[in-house]
Coordinates of N, CA and C in Angstrom, one line a residue:
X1 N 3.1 9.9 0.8 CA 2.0 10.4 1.5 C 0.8 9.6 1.3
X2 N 0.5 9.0 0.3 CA -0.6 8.3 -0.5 C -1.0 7.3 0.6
X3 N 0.9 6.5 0.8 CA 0.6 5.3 1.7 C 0.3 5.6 3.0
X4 N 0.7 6.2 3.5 CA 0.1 7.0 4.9 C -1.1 7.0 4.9
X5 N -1.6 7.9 3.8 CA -3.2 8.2 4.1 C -3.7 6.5 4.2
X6 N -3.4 6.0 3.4 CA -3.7 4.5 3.2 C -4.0 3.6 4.4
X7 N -2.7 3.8 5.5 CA -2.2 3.0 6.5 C -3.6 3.5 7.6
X8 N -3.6 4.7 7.6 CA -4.8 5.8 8.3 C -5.9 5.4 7.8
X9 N -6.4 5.4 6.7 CA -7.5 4.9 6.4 C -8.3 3.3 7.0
X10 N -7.0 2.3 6.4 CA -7.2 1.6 7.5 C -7.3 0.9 8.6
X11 N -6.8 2.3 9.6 CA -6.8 1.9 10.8 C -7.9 2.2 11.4
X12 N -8.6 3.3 10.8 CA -9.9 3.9 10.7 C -11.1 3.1 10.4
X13 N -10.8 2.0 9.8 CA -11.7 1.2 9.0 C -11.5 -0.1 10.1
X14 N -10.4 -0.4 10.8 CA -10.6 -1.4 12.4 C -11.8 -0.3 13.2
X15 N -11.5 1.0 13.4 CA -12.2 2.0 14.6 C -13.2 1.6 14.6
X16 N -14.1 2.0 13.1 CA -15.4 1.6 12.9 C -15.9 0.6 12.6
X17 N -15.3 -0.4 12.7 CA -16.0 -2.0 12.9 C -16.0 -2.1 14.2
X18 N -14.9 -1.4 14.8 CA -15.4 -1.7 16.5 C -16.5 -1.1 17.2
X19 N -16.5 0.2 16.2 CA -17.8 0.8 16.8 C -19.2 0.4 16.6
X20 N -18.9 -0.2 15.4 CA -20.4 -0.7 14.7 C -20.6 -1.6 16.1
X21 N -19.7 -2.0 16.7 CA -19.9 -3.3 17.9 C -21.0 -3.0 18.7
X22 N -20.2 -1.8 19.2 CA -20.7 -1.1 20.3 C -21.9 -0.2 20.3
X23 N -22.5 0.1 18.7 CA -23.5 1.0 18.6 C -24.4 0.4 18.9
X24 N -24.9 -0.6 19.0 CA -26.0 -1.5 19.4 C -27.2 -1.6 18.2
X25 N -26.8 -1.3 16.9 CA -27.7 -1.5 15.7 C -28.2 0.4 15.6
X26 N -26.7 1.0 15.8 CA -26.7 2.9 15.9 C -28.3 3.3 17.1
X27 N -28.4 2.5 18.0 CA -28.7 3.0 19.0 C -28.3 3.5 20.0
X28 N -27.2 3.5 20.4 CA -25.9 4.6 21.4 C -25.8 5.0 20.9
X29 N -25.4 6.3 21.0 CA -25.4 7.5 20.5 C -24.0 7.8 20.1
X30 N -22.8 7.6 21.4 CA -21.7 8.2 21.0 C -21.0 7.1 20.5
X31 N -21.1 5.9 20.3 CA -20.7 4.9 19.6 C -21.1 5.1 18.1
X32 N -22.6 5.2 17.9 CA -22.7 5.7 16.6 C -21.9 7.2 16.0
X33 N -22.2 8.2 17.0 CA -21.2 8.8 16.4 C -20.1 8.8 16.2
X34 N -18.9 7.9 17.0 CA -18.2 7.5 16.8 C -17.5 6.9 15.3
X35 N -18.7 6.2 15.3 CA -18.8 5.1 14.3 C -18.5 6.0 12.8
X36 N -19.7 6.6 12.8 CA -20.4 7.6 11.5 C -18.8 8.3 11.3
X37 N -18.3 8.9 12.5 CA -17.0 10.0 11.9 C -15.9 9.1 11.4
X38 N -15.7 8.1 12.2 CA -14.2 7.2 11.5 C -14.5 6.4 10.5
X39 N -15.7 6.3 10.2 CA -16.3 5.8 8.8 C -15.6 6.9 7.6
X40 N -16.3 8.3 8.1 CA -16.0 9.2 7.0 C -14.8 9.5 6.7
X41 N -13.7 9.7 8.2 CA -12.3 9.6 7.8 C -11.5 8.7 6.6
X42 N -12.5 7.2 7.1 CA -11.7 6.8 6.5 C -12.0 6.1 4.6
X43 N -13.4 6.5 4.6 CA -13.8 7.0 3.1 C -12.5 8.1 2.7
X44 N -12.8 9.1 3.4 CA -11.7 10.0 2.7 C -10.4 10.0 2.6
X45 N -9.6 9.4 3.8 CA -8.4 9.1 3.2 C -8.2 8.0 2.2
X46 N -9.0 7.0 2.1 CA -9.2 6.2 0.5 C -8.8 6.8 -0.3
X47 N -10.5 8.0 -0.5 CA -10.3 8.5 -1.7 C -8.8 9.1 -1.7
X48 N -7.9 9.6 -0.8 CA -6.8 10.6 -1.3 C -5.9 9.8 -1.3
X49 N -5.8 8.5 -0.6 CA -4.7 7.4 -1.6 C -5.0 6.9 -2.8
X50 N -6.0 6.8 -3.5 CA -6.4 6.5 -4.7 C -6.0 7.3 -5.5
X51 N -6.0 8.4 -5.4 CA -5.2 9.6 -6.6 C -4.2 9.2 -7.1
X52 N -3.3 7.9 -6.2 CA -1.6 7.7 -6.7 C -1.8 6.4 -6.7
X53 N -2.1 5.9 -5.9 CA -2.4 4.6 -5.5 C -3.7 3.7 -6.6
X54 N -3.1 2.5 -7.4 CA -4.1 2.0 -8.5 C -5.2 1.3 -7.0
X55 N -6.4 1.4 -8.2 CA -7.9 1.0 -7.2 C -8.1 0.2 -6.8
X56 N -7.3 -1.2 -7.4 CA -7.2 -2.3 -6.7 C -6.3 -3.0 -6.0
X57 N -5.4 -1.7 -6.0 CA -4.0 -1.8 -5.1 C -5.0 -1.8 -3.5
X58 N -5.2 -0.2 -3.4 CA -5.4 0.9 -2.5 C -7.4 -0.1 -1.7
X59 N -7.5 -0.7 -2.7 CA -9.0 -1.1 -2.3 C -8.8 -2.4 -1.9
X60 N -8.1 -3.4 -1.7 CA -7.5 -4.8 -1.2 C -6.9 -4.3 0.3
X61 N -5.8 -3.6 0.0 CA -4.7 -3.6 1.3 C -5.8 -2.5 1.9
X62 N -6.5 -1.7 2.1 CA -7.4 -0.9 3.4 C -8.4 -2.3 3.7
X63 N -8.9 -2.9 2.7 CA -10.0 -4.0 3.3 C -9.1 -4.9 4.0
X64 N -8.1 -4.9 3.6 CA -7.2 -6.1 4.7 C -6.5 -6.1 5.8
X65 N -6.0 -4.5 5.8 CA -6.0 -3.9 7.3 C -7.1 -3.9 8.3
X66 N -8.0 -3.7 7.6 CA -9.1 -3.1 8.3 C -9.9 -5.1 8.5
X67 N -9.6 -5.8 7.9 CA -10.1 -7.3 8.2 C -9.1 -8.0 9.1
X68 N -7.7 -7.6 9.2 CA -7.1 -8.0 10.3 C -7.2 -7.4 11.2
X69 N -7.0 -6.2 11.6 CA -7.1 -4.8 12.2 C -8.7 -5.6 13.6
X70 N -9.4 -6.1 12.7 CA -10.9 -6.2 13.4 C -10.6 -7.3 14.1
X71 N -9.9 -8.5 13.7 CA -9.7 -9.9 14.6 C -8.8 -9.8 15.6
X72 N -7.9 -8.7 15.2 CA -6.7 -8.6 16.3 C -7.9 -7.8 17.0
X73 N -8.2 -6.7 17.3 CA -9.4 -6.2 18.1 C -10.4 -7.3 18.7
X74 N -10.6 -8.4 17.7 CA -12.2 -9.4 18.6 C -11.0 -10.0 19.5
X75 N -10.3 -10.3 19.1 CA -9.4 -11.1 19.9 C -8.7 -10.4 21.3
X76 N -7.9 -9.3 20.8 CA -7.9 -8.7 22.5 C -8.6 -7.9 23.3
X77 N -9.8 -7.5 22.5 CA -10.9 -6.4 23.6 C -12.1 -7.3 23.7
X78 N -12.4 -8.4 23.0 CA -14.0 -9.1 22.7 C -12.9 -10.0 23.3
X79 N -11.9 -11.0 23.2 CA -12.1 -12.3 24.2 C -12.1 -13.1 23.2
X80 N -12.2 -13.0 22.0 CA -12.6 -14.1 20.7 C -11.6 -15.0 20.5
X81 N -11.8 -16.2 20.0 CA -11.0 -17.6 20.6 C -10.1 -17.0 19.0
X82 N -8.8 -17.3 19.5 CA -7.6 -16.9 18.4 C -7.0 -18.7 17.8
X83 N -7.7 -19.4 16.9 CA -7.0 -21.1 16.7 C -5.8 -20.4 15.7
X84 N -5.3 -22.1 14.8 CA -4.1 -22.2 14.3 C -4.8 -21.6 12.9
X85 N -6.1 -21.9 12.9 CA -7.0 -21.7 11.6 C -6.7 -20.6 11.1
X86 N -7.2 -19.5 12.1 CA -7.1 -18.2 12.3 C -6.1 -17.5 11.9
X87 N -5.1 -17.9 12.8 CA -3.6 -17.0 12.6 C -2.7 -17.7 10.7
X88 N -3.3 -18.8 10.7 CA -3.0 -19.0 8.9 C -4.0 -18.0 8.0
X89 N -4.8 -17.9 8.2 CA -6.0 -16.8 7.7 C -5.5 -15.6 7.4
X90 N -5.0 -15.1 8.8 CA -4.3 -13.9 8.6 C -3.4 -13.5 8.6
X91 N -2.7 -14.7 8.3 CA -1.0 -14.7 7.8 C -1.2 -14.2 6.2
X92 N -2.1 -15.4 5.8 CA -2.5 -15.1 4.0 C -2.6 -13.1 3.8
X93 N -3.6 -12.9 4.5 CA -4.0 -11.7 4.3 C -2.5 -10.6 4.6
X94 N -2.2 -11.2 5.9 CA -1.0 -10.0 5.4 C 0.2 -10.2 4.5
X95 N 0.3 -11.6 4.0 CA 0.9 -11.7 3.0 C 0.6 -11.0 1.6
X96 N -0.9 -11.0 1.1 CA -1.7 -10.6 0.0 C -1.7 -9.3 0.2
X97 N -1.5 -8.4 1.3 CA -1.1 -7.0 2.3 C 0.6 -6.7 1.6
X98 N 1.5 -7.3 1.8 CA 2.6 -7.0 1.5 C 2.9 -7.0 0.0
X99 N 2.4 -8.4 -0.2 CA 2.7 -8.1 -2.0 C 2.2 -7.8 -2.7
X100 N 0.8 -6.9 -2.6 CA 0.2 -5.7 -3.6 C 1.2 -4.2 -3.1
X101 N 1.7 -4.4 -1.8 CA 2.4 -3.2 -1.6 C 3.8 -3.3 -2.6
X102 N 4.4 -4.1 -2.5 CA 6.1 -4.5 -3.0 C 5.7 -4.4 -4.8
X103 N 4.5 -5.0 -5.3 CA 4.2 -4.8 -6.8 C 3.6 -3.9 -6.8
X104 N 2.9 -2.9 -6.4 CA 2.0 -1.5 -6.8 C 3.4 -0.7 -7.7
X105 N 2.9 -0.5 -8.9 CA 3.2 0.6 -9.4 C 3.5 2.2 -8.5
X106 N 3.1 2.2 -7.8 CA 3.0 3.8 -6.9 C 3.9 3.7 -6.4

């Protein structure tokens, strides 16, 4: 359940970087609120994968979801140029994604 909340958290943590986009510096309103609620979600399901999940397991793989999660977003909703650079970038990261998953103690 830990990882779940985990996978949720991070997906939550793409939401609200997309919203931060669209809030205009939290001057739209439903964008910031937008923003503000899947922020909190996804504070909280952290915290409730961290109960099982070690801190630097659970606090790497949500930043790296949520750091690929955002490029794959600039890339198909923003239009943002996808190079070879890029897609090695975030090969790393879901590599560094899978093997704190396969070594986590949890």
């Amino acid at each position: 359940m830990a990882w779940i909340a985990l996978l949720l958290a991070g997906i939550l943590e793409v939401c609200w970087a997309a919203g931060l986009k669209y809030s205009n510096g939290f001057t739209n309103p439903l964008p910031t609120i937008f923003t503000l609620t899947t922020m909190a979600g996804s504070f909280w399901l952290l915290t409730f994968a961290m109960r099982s999940i070690p801190l630097g397991t659970a606090y790497a793989i949500w930043t790296g979801i949520g750091a690929v999660g955002a490029v794959i977003f600039g890339v198909v909703a923003l239009g943002e140029m996808l190079s070879v650079a890029r897609i090695l970038s975030i090969s790393l990261i879901l590599a560094g994604i899978v093997g704190l998953k396969l070594f986590s103690p949890a």
